[in-house]
Short mmCIF file of C-alpha atoms and ligand atoms in Angstrom, two decimals:
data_model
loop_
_atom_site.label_atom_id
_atom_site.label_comp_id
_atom_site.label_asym_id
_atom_site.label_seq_id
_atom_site.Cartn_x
_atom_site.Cartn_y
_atom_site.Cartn_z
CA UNK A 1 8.47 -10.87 -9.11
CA UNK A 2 12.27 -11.28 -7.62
CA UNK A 3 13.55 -10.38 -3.88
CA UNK A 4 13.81 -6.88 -5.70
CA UNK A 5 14.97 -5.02 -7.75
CA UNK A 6 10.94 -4.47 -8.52
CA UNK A 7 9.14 -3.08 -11.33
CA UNK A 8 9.27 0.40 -11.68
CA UNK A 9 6.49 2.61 -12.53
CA UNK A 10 7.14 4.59 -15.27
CA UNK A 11 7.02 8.31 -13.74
CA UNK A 12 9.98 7.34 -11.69
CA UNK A 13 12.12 6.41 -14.74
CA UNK A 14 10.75 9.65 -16.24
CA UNK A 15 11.93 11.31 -12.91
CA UNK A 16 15.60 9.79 -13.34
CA UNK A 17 15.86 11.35 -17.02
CA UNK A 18 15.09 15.04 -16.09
CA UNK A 19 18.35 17.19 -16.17
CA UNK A 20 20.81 17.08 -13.68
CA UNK A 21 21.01 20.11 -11.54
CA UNK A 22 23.52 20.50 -8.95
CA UNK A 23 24.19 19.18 -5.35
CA UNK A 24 23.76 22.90 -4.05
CA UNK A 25 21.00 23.87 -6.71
CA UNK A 26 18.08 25.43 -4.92
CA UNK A 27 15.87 23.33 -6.83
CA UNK A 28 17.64 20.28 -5.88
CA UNK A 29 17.87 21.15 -1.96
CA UNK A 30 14.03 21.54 -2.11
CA UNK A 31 14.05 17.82 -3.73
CA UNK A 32 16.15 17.09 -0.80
CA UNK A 33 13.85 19.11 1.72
CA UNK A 34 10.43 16.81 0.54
CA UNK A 35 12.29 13.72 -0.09
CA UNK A 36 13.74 13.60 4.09
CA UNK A 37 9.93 14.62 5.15
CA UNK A 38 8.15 12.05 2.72
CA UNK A 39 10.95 9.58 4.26
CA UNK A 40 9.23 10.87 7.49
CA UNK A 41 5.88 10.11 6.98
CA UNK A 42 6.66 6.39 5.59
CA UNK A 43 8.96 5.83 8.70
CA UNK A 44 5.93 7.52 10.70
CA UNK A 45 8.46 9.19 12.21
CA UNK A 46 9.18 12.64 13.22
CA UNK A 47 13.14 11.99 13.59
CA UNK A 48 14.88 15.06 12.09
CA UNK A 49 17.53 12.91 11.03
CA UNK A 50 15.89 11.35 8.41
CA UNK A 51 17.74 10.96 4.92
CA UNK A 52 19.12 8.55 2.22
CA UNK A 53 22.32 7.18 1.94
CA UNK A 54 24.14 7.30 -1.52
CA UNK A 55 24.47 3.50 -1.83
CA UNK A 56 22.06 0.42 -1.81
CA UNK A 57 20.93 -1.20 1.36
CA UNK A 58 23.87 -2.06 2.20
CA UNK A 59 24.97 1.04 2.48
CA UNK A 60 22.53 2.13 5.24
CA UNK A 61 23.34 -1.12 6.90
CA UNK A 62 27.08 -0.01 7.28
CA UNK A 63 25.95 3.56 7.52
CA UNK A 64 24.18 2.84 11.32
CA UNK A 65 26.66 -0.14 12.47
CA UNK A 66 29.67 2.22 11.81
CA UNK A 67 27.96 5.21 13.35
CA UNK A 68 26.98 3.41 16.46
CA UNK A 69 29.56 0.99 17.36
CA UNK A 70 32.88 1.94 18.08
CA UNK A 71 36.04 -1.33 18.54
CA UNK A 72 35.29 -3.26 21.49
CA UNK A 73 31.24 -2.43 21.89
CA UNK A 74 29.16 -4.92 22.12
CA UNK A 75 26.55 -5.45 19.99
CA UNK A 76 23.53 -8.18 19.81
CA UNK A 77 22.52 -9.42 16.12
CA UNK A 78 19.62 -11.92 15.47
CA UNK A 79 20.96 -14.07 12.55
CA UNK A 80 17.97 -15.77 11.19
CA UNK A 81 18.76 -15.65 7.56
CA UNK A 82 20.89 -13.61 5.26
CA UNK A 83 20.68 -9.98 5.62
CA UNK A 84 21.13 -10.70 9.85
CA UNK A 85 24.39 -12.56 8.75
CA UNK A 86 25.81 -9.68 7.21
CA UNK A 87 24.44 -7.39 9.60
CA UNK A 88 26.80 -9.18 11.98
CA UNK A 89 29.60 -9.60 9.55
CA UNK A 90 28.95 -5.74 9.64
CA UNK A 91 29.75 -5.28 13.31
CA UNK A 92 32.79 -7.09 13.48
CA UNK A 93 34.58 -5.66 10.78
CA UNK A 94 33.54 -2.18 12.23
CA UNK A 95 35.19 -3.82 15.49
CA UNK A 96 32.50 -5.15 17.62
CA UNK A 97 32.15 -7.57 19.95
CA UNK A 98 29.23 -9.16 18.50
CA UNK A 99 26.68 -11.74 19.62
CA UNK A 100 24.79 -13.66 17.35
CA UNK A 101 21.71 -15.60 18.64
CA UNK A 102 20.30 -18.04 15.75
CA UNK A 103 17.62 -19.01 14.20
CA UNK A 104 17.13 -21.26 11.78
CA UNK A 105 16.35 -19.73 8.24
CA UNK A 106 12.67 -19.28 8.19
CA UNK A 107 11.80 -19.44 12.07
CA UNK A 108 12.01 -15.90 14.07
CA UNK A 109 13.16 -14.88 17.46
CA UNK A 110 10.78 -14.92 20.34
CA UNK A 111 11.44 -11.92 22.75
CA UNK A 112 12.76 -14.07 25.43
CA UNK A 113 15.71 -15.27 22.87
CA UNK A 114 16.79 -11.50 22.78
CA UNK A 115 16.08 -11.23 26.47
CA UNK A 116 18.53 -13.34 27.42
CA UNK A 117 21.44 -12.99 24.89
CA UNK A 118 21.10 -8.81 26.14
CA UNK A 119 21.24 -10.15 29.60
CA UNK A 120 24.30 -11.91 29.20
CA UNK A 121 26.28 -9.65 26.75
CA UNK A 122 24.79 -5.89 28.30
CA UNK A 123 25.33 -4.78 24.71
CA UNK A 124 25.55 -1.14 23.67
CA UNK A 125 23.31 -2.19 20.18
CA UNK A 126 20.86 -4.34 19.33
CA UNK A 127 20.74 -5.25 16.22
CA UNK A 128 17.78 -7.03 14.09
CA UNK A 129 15.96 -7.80 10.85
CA UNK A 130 12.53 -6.92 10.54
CA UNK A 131 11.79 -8.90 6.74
CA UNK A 132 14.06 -11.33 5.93
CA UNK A 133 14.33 -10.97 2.45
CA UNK A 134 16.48 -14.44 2.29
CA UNK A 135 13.26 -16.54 4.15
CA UNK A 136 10.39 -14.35 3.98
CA UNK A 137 9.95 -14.17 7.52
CA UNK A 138 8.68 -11.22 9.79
CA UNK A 139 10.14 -10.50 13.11
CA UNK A 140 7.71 -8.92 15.46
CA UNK A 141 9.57 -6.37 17.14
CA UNK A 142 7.24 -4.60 19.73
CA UNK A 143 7.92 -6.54 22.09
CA UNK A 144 11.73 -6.79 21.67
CA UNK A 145 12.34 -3.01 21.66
CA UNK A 146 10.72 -2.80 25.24
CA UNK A 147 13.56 -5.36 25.89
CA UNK A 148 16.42 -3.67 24.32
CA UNK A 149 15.45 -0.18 25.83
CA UNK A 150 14.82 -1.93 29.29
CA UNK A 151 18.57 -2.82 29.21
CA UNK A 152 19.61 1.03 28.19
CA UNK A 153 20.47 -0.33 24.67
CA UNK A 154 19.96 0.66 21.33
CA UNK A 155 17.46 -1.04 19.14
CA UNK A 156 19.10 -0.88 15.04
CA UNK A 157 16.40 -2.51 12.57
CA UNK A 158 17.23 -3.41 9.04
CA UNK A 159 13.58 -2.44 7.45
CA UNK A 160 14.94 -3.05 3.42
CA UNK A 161 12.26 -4.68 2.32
CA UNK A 162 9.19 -3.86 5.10
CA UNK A 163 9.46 -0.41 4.36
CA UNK A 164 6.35 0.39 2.30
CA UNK A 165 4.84 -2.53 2.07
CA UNK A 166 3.90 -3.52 6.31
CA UNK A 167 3.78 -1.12 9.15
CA UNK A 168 7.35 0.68 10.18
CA UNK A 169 6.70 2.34 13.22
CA UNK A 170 9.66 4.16 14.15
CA UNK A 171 8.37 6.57 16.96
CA UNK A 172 5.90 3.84 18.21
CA UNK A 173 8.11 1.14 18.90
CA UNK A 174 10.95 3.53 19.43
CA UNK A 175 13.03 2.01 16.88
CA UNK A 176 16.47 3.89 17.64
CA UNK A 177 18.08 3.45 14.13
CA UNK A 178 16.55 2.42 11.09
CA UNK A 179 17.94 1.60 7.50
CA UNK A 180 15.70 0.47 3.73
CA UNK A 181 16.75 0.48 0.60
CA UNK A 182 15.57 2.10 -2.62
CA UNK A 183 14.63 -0.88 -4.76
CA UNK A 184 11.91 -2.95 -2.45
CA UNK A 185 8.91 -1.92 -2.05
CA UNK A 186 9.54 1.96 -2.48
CA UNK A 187 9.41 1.18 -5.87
CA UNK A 188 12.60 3.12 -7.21
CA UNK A 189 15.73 2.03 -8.51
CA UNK A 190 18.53 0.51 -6.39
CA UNK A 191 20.99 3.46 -5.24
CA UNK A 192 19.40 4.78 -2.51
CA UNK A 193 19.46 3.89 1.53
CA UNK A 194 16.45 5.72 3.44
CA UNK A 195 18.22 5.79 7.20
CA UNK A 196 16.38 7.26 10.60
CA UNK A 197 18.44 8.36 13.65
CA UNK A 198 16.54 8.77 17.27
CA UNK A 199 17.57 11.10 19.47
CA UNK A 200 19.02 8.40 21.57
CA UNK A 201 21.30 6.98 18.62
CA UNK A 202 22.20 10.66 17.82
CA UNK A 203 23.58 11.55 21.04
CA UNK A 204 25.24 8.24 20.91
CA UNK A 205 27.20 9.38 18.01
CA UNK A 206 27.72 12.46 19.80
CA UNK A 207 29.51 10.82 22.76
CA UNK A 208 31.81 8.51 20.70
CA UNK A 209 35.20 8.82 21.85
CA UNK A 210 36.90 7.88 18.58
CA UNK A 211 35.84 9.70 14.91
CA UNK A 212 34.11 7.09 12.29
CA UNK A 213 35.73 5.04 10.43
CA UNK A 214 34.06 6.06 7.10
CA UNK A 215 34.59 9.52 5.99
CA UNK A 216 31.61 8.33 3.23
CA UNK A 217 29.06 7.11 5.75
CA UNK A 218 29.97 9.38 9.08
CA UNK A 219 26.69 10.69 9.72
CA UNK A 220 28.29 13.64 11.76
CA UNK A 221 29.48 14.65 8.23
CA UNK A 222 26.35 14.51 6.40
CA UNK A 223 24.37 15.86 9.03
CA UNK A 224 26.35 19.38 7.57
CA UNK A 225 24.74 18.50 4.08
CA UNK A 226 21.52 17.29 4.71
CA UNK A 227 20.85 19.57 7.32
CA UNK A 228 20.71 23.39 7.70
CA UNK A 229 24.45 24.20 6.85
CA UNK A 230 24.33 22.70 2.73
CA UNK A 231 27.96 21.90 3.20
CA UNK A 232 29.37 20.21 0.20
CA UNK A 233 30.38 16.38 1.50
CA UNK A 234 29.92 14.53 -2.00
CA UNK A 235 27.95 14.73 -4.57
CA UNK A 236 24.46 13.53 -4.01
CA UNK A 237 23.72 11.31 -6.97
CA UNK A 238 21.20 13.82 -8.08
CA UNK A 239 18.70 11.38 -10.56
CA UNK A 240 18.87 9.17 -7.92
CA UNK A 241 17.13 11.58 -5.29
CA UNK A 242 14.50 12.66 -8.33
CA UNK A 243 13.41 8.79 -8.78
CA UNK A 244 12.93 8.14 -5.05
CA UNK A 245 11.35 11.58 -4.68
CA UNK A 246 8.38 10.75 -7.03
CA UNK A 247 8.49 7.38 -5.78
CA UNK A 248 7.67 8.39 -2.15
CA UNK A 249 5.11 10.90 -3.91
CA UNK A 250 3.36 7.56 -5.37
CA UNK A 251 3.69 5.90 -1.79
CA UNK A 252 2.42 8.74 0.02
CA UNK A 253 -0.55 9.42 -2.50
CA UNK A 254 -1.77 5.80 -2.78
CA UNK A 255 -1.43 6.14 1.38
CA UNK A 256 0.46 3.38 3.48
CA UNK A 257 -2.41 1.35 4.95
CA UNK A 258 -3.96 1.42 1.09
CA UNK A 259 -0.64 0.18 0.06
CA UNK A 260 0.03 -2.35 3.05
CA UNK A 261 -3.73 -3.67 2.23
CA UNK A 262 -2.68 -4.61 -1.26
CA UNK A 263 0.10 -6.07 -0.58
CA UNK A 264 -2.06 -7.89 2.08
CA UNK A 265 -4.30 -9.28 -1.22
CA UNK A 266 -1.98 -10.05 -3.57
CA UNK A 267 0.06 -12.20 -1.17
CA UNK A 268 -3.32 -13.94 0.07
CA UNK A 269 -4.16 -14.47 -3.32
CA UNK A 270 -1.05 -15.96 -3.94
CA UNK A 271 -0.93 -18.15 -1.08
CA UNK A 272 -4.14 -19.78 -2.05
CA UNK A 273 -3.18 -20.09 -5.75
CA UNK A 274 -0.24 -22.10 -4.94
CA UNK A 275 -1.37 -23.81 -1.79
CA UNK A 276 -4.03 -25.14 -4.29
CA UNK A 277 -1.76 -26.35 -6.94
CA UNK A 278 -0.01 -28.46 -3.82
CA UNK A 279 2.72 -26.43 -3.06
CA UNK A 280 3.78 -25.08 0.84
CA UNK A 281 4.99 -22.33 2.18
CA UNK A 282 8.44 -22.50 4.09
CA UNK A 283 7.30 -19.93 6.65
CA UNK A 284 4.72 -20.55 9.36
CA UNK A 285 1.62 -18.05 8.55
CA UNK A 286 1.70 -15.92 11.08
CA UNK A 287 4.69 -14.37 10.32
CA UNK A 288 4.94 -14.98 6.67
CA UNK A 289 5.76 -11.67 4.95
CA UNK A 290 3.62 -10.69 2.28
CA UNK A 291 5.92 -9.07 -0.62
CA UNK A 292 8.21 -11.72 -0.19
CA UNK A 293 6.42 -15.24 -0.63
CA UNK A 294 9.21 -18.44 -0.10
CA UNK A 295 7.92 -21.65 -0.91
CA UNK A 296 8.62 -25.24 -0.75
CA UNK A 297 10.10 -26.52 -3.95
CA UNK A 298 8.03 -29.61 -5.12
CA UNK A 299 10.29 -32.85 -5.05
CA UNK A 300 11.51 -33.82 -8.09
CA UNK A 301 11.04 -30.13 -9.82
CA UNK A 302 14.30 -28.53 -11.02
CA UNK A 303 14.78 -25.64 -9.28
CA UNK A 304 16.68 -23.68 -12.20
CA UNK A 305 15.02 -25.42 -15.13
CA UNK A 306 11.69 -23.80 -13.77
CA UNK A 307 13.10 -20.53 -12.91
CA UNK A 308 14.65 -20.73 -16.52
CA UNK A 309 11.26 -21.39 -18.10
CA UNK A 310 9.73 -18.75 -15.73
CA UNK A 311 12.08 -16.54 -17.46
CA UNK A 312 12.44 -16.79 -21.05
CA UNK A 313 8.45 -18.02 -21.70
CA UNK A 314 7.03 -15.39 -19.51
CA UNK A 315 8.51 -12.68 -18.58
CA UNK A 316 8.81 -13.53 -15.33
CA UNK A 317 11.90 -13.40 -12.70
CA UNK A 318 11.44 -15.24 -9.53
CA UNK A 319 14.27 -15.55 -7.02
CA UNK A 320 15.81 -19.29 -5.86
CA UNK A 321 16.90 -20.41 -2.23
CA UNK A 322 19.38 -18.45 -0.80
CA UNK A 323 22.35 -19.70 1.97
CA UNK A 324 20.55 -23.57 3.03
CA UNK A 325 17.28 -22.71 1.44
CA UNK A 326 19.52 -22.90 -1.97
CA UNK A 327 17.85 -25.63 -4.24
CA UNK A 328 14.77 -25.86 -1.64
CA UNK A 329 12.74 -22.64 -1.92
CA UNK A 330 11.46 -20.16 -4.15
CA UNK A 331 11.15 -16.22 -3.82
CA UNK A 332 8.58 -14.82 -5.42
CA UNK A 333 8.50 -11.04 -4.95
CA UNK A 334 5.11 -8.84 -4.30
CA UNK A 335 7.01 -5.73 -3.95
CA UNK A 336 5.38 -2.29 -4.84
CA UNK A 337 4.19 -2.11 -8.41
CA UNK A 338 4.75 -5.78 -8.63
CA UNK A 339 2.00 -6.11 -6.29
CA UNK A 340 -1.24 -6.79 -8.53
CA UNK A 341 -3.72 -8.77 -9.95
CA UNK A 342 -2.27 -9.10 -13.09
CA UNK A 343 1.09 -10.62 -11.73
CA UNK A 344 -0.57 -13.33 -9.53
CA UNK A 345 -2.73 -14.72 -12.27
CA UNK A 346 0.04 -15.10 -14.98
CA UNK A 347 2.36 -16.12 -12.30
CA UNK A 348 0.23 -18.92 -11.52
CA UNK A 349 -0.97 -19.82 -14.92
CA UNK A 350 2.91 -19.81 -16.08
CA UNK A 351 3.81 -21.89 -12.74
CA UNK A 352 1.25 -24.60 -14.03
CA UNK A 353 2.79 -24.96 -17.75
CA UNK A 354 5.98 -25.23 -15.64
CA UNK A 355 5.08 -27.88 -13.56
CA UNK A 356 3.66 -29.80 -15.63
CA UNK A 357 6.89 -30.11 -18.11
CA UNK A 358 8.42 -31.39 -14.70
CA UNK A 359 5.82 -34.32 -14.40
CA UNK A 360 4.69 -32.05 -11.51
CA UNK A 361 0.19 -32.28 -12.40
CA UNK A 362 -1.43 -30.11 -10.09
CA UNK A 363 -5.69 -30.00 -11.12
CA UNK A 364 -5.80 -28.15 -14.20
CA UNK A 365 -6.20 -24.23 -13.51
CA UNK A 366 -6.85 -25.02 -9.59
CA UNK A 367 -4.08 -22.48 -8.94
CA UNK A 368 -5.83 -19.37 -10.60
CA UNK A 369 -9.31 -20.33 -9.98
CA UNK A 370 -7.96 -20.35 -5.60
CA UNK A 371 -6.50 -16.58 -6.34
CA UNK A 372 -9.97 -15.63 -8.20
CA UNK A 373 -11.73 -17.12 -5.31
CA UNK A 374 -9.50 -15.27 -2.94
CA UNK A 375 -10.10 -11.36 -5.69
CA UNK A 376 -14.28 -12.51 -5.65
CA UNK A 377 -14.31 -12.71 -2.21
C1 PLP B 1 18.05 -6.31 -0.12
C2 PLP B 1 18.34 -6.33 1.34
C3 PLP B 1 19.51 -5.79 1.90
C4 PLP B 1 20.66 -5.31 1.07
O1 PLP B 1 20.31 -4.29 0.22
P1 PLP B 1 21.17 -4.03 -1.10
O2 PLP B 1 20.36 -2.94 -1.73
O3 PLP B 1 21.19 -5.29 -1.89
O4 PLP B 1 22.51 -3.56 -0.70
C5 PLP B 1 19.64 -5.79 3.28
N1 PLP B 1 18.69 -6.30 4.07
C6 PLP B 1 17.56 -6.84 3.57
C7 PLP B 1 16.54 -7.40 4.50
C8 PLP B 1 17.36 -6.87 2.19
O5 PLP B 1 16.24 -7.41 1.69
#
């Protein structure tokens, strides 16, 4: 119940340990083939380049920003936690004159915010983070892409950990670029970066003036692989592909609003289990994300001693504060299989016992009997 890694259900791990074909194996191209159209269908998207990155998030972050900005573009990134940070740091190592509207960790951009900061830099990229892993806050976007694409820029969204677990509309919000990662709430392992390309971003690529500046991530390059021509660029990390493969299969067969919905419940369920034992959220409802659930450490509570007890009594791995939320929040994780009944209830049966050791009394068992409430309903 961390920012992710998440659990893992078991037919993925079985996936991973089936033998290792090769990068050019007919078998493996048709994984390859169903893995870029199931990556389709939970981008709702109909972008032909559609693929994963060998690498973690990360990856696909540095996989769009270096395939989109060449030195001395300019490029707009909303920095309202974390993952926006190094989306910026990003940029300017790749070269870009980058400008970085702020929020403060938790809060999210309004559309006027971008508005202005594209009016005043006319940037080639806009660049944004639709969860904030770091805060748990969710950045409406429809309104900002009619901004961006108003200006004749590109919209890039970092969708690591929305993907799978709210809405990603690609082609209806005409997202240009898109990157997720493996290990949110797909469900699979860390190692893999789901990316999207538009045809706007592609022909952006196709009018740079200067080659990439990774061999690794130039999309150019992989295009050759991924696409018709099965040109040898690296090896794919073959398990890899067979672990998000049946992952998607599980996404795609429990279907996205199903899976949004429970995601939906649990985090409702949790909200009203800890609200009850006395304990706030650090993001305003309306855009509080639902796998990731940051809340207000109780004063006087020991941040690590309860994370610690979380831990080694119960199984249980929550994630602390990052950047200024260090020592103030926690991060409990509703990602993908983590998502479910079972969690919330021991979660906030084990957050009681906690408490308690730290003086901390909430009403005895007020914490489950809100989440029942919220499951009877
Ligand atoms: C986890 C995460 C990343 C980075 O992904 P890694 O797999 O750790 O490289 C980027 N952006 C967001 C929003 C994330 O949650």
């Amino acid at each position: 119940m961390g920012p992710g890694p998440s659990d893992i259900h078991p037919s993925v791990l079985a996936a991973m340990a089936a033998p290792t074909v090769g990068h050019l194996d007919p078998y493996f191209l048709k994984i390859m083939d169903e893995v870029q159209s199931m990556l389709r269908e939970v981008f709702q998207t109909t972008n032909h380049m559609t693929m994963a990155i060998s690498g973690t998030g990360s990856a696909g972050m540095e996989t769009c920003v270096v395939n989109l900005i060449e030195p001395g573009d300019r490029m707009v990134v909303g920095v309202n936690g974390v993952f926006g940070g190094r989306m910026a740091e990003v940029a300017e190592r790749v070269g870009a004159e980058v400008t970085k509207i702020e929020r403060p960790f938790g809060e999210v951009f309004s559309p006027e915010e971008f508005a202005a900061a594209i009016k005043k830099s006319q940037p080639k990229v806009v660049g944004v983070v639709h969860a904030e892993t770091s805060t748990g806050a969710r950045q409406p976007l429809e309104e900002i892409a009619k901004i961006v694409h108003d200006a004749g820029a590109l919209l890039l969204v970092d969708c690591v950990t929305s993907l799978a677990g709210i809405p990603v509309e690609v082609d209806r919000l005409q997202i240009d670029a898109a990157y997720s990662g493996s290990q949110k709430c797909l469900g699979c392992p860390p190692g893999l970066s789901p990316v999207t390309f538009g045809p706007k971003a592609l022909e952006a690529m196709d009018n740079r003036k200067k080659k990439v500046s990774s061999w690794y991530l130039d999309i150019g390059l992989l295009r050759n692989y991924w696409g018709n021509n099965r040109a040898y660029h690296h090896t794919a990390p073959i398990n890899m592909n067979y672990a998000l493969h049946q992952a998607l299969r599980l996404v795609l067969a429990e279907g996205l609003e199903t899976r949004y919905a429970r995601h939906h419940l649990h985090h409702s369920a949790l909200k009203a289990g800890v609200n009850a034992m006395g304990i706030h959220y650090s993001v305003a409802a309306d855009v509080s994300l639902p796998m990731l659930n940051s809340v207000l450490i109780p004063d006087g509570v020991d941040d690590a001693a309860v994370r610690g007890q979380l831990l080694n009594e119960f199984g249980i791995e929550i994630g602390g504060g990052l950047g200024p939320m260090k020592g103030k929040t926690w991060r409990i994780g509703l990602m993908g299989e983590a998502a479910k009944k079972s969690n919330v209830l021991v979660f906030l049966a084990a957050l009681e016992q906690c408490l308690n050791k730290q003086g901390v009394k909430p009403s005895p068992g007020a914490g489950v009997a809100a989440a029942n409430g919220v499951y009877l309903a």
